[in-house]
mmCIF file with all atom_site columns, C-alpha atoms in Angstrom:
data_model
loop_
_atom_site.group_PDB
_atom_site.id
_atom_site.type_symbol
_atom_site.label_atom_id
_atom_site.label_alt_id
_atom_site.label_comp_id
_atom_site.label_asym_id
_atom_site.label_entity_id
_atom_site.label_seq_id
_atom_site.pdbx_PDB_ins_code
_atom_site.Cartn_x
_atom_site.Cartn_y
_atom_site.Cartn_z
_atom_site.occupancy
_atom_site.B_iso_or_equiv
_atom_site.pdbx_formal_charge
_atom_site.auth_seq_id
_atom_site.auth_comp_id
_atom_site.auth_asym_id
_atom_site.auth_atom_id
_atom_site.pdbx_PDB_model_num
ATOM 1  C CA . MET A 1 1  ? 24.689  31.346 -17.420 1.00 72.00 ? 1  MET A CA 1
ATOM 2  C CA . ARG A 1 2  ? 25.008  30.935 -21.062 1.00 74.00 ? 2  ARG A CA 1
ATOM 3  C CA . LYS A 1 3  ? 21.248  30.075 -21.534 1.00 74.00 ? 3  LYS A CA 1
ATOM 4  C CA . ILE A 1 4  ? 20.368  33.237 -19.603 1.00 75.00 ? 4  ILE A CA 1
ATOM 5  C CA . ILE A 1 5  ? 22.601  35.329 -21.845 1.00 77.00 ? 5  ILE A CA 1
ATOM 6  C CA . ALA A 1 6  ? 21.115  33.501 -24.964 1.00 73.00 ? 6  ALA A CA 1
ATOM 7  C CA . LEU A 1 7  ? 17.779  33.959 -23.946 1.00 72.00 ? 7  LEU A CA 1
ATOM 8  C CA . PHE A 1 8  ? 18.339  37.892 -23.125 1.00 70.00 ? 8  PHE A CA 1
ATOM 9  C CA . SER A 1 9  ? 20.092  38.441 -26.401 1.00 71.00 ? 9  SER A CA 1
ATOM 10 C CA . PHE A 1 10 ? 17.266  36.725 -28.342 1.00 69.00 ? 10 PHE A CA 1
ATOM 11 C CA . LEU A 1 11 ? 14.490  38.762 -26.452 1.00 68.00 ? 11 LEU A CA 1
ATOM 12 C CA . LEU A 1 12 ? 16.548  41.938 -27.068 1.00 65.00 ? 12 LEU A CA 1
ATOM 13 C CA . PHE A 1 13 ? 16.720  41.240 -30.898 1.00 68.00 ? 13 PHE A CA 1
ATOM 14 C CA . ALA A 1 14 ? 13.059  40.340 -30.922 1.00 66.00 ? 14 ALA A CA 1
ATOM 15 C CA . ILE A 1 15 ? 12.098  43.615 -29.530 1.00 64.00 ? 15 ILE A CA 1
ATOM 16 C CA . PHE A 1 16 ? 14.057  45.783 -31.800 1.00 63.00 ? 16 PHE A CA 1
ATOM 17 C CA . SER A 1 17 ? 13.382  43.782 -34.834 1.00 57.00 ? 17 SER A CA 1
ATOM 18 C CA . PHE A 1 18 ? 9.687   44.113 -34.390 1.00 55.00 ? 18 PHE A CA 1
ATOM 19 C CA . SER A 1 19 ? 9.776   47.645 -33.598 1.00 55.00 ? 19 SER A CA 1
ATOM 20 C CA . GLN A 1 20 ? 10.755  48.360 -37.216 1.00 60.00 ? 20 GLN A CA 1
ATOM 21 C CA . ILE A 1 21 ? 7.703   47.142 -38.822 1.00 65.00 ? 21 ILE A CA 1
ATOM 22 C CA . ASN A 1 22 ? 6.155   49.849 -41.076 1.00 68.00 ? 22 ASN A CA 1
ATOM 23 C CA . LEU A 1 23 ? 2.332   49.753 -40.697 1.00 69.00 ? 23 LEU A CA 1
ATOM 24 C CA . ASN A 1 24 ? 1.646   51.883 -43.554 1.00 71.00 ? 24 ASN A CA 1
ATOM 25 C CA . LYS A 1 25 ? 3.423   49.717 -46.165 1.00 76.00 ? 25 LYS A CA 1
ATOM 26 C CA . GLY A 1 26 ? 0.476   48.069 -48.078 1.00 80.00 ? 26 GLY A CA 1
ATOM 27 C CA . LEU A 1 27 ? -2.035  49.644 -46.405 1.00 85.00 ? 27 LEU A CA 1
ATOM 28 C CA . ILE A 1 28 ? -5.363  49.737 -48.486 1.00 87.00 ? 28 ILE A CA 1
ATOM 29 C CA . ALA A 1 29 ? -7.634  51.675 -46.112 1.00 90.00 ? 29 ALA A CA 1
ATOM 30 C CA . TYR A 1 30 ? -7.784  53.233 -42.679 1.00 90.00 ? 30 TYR A CA 1
ATOM 31 C CA . TYR A 1 31 ? -11.148 53.866 -41.088 1.00 88.00 ? 31 TYR A CA 1
ATOM 32 C CA . PRO A 1 32 ? -10.726 55.554 -37.547 1.00 85.00 ? 32 PRO A CA 1
ATOM 33 C CA . PHE A 1 33 ? -14.575 55.578 -36.966 1.00 78.00 ? 33 PHE A CA 1
ATOM 34 C CA . SER A 1 34 ? -14.255 59.340 -36.326 1.00 78.00 ? 34 SER A CA 1
ATOM 35 C CA . GLY A 1 35 ? -17.983 60.050 -37.026 1.00 80.00 ? 35 GLY A CA 1
ATOM 36 C CA . ASN A 1 36 ? -17.981 58.911 -40.427 1.00 88.00 ? 36 ASN A CA 1
ATOM 37 C CA . ALA A 1 37 ? -16.659 56.009 -43.005 1.00 91.00 ? 37 ALA A CA 1
ATOM 38 C CA . ASN A 1 38 ? -14.038 58.056 -44.748 1.00 93.00 ? 38 ASN A CA 1
ATOM 39 C CA . ASP A 1 39 ? -10.866 56.422 -45.617 1.00 92.00 ? 39 ASP A CA 1
ATOM 40 C CA . GLU A 1 40 ? -8.147  58.203 -43.984 1.00 91.00 ? 40 GLU A CA 1
ATOM 41 C CA . SER A 1 41 ? -5.179  56.429 -45.748 1.00 88.00 ? 41 SER A CA 1
ATOM 42 C CA . GLY A 1 42 ? -5.413  58.866 -48.655 1.00 87.00 ? 42 GLY A CA 1
ATOM 43 C CA . ASN A 1 43 ? -6.751  56.047 -50.950 1.00 88.00 ? 43 ASN A CA 1
ATOM 44 C CA . ASP A 1 44 ? -10.174 57.570 -50.973 1.00 89.00 ? 44 ASP A CA 1
ATOM 45 C CA . ILE A 1 45 ? -12.107 54.398 -50.496 1.00 91.00 ? 45 ILE A CA 1
ATOM 46 C CA . ASN A 1 46 ? -14.847 55.998 -48.683 1.00 94.00 ? 46 ASN A CA 1
ATOM 47 C CA . GLY A 1 47 ? -17.780 53.979 -47.365 1.00 93.00 ? 47 GLY A CA 1
ATOM 48 C CA . LYS A 1 48 ? -21.417 54.598 -47.293 1.00 94.00 ? 48 LYS A CA 1
ATOM 49 C CA . ILE A 1 49 ? -23.112 53.879 -43.975 1.00 94.00 ? 49 ILE A CA 1
ATOM 50 C CA . THR A 1 50 ? -26.649 52.387 -44.079 1.00 95.00 ? 50 THR A CA 1
ATOM 51 C CA . LYS A 1 51 ? -28.600 52.277 -40.966 1.00 95.00 ? 51 LYS A CA 1
ATOM 52 C CA . ALA A 1 52 ? -25.483 51.933 -38.716 1.00 93.00 ? 52 ALA A CA 1
ATOM 53 C CA . VAL A 1 53 ? -25.718 54.309 -35.760 1.00 92.00 ? 53 VAL A CA 1
ATOM 54 C CA . LEU A 1 54 ? -22.856 56.054 -34.052 1.00 91.00 ? 54 LEU A CA 1
ATOM 55 C CA . THR A 1 55 ? -22.410 54.824 -30.598 1.00 92.00 ? 55 THR A CA 1
ATOM 56 C CA . ASN A 1 56 ? -20.034 54.808 -27.439 1.00 92.00 ? 56 ASN A CA 1
ATOM 57 C CA . ASP A 1 57 ? -17.062 52.386 -27.971 1.00 90.00 ? 57 ASP A CA 1
ATOM 58 C CA . ARG A 1 58 ? -15.983 50.121 -25.129 1.00 93.00 ? 58 ARG A CA 1
ATOM 59 C CA . ASN A 1 59 ? -14.013 52.832 -23.257 1.00 94.00 ? 59 ASN A CA 1
ATOM 60 C CA . GLY A 1 60 ? -17.113 55.116 -23.201 1.00 94.00 ? 60 GLY A CA 1
ATOM 61 C CA . GLU A 1 61 ? -15.906 57.576 -25.943 1.00 90.00 ? 61 GLU A CA 1
ATOM 62 C CA . GLN A 1 62 ? -18.834 58.991 -27.693 1.00 89.00 ? 62 GLN A CA 1
ATOM 63 C CA . ASN A 1 63 ? -19.225 58.604 -31.371 1.00 87.00 ? 63 ASN A CA 1
ATOM 64 C CA . ALA A 1 64 ? -16.198 56.181 -31.766 1.00 86.00 ? 64 ALA A CA 1
ATOM 65 C CA . ALA A 1 65 ? -18.032 52.916 -32.627 1.00 89.00 ? 65 ALA A CA 1
ATOM 66 C CA . TYR A 1 66 ? -20.892 51.814 -35.004 1.00 91.00 ? 66 TYR A CA 1
ATOM 67 C CA . TYR A 1 67 ? -23.994 49.964 -33.811 1.00 93.00 ? 67 TYR A CA 1
ATOM 68 C CA . PHE A 1 68 ? -25.194 47.365 -36.281 1.00 94.00 ? 68 PHE A CA 1
ATOM 69 C CA . ASN A 1 69 ? -28.651 45.976 -35.671 1.00 94.00 ? 69 ASN A CA 1
ATOM 70 C CA . GLY A 1 70 ? -28.703 43.242 -38.418 1.00 92.00 ? 70 GLY A CA 1
ATOM 71 C CA . SER A 1 71 ? -29.876 45.079 -41.385 1.00 96.00 ? 71 SER A CA 1
ATOM 72 C CA . SER A 1 72 ? -27.090 47.877 -41.056 1.00 95.00 ? 72 SER A CA 1
ATOM 73 C CA . TYR A 1 73 ? -23.775 47.951 -43.042 1.00 95.00 ? 73 TYR A CA 1
ATOM 74 C CA . ILE A 1 74 ? -21.096 49.930 -44.400 1.00 93.00 ? 74 ILE A CA 1
ATOM 75 C CA . GLN A 1 75 ? -20.776 49.410 -48.106 1.00 94.00 ? 75 GLN A CA 1
ATOM 76 C CA . LEU A 1 76 ? -17.415 50.103 -49.777 1.00 91.00 ? 76 LEU A CA 1
ATOM 77 C CA . PRO A 1 77 ? -16.815 51.079 -53.347 1.00 91.00 ? 77 PRO A CA 1
ATOM 78 C CA . PHE A 1 78 ? -14.693 49.040 -55.820 1.00 85.00 ? 78 PHE A CA 1
ATOM 79 C CA . SER A 1 79 ? -11.213 49.764 -55.909 1.00 71.00 ? 79 SER A CA 1
ATOM 80 C CA . SER A 1 80 ? -8.317  48.510 -57.829 1.00 70.00 ? 80 SER A CA 1
ATOM 81 C CA . LEU A 1 81 ? -6.220  48.582 -54.801 1.00 64.00 ? 81 LEU A CA 1
ATOM 82 C CA . TYR A 1 82 ? -7.729  45.130 -53.318 1.00 60.00 ? 82 TYR A CA 1
#
């Protein structure tokens, strides 16, 4: 019985400790692929799309992913943040 209580206590502690993580702390850039390669984090590290084409993502949502054909890429500018 003690092992079960100890395991339950550990799992409860683990759930609440991981829920306190701030994902924005240390965030350099955020690219949601919302039709462009603009940085939505506020750090203004916008990308330049070359030959990549917007396409459906794996869930079928239109213009939510990019298709790269081998010669396409997204170029990011130099930033002192990274």
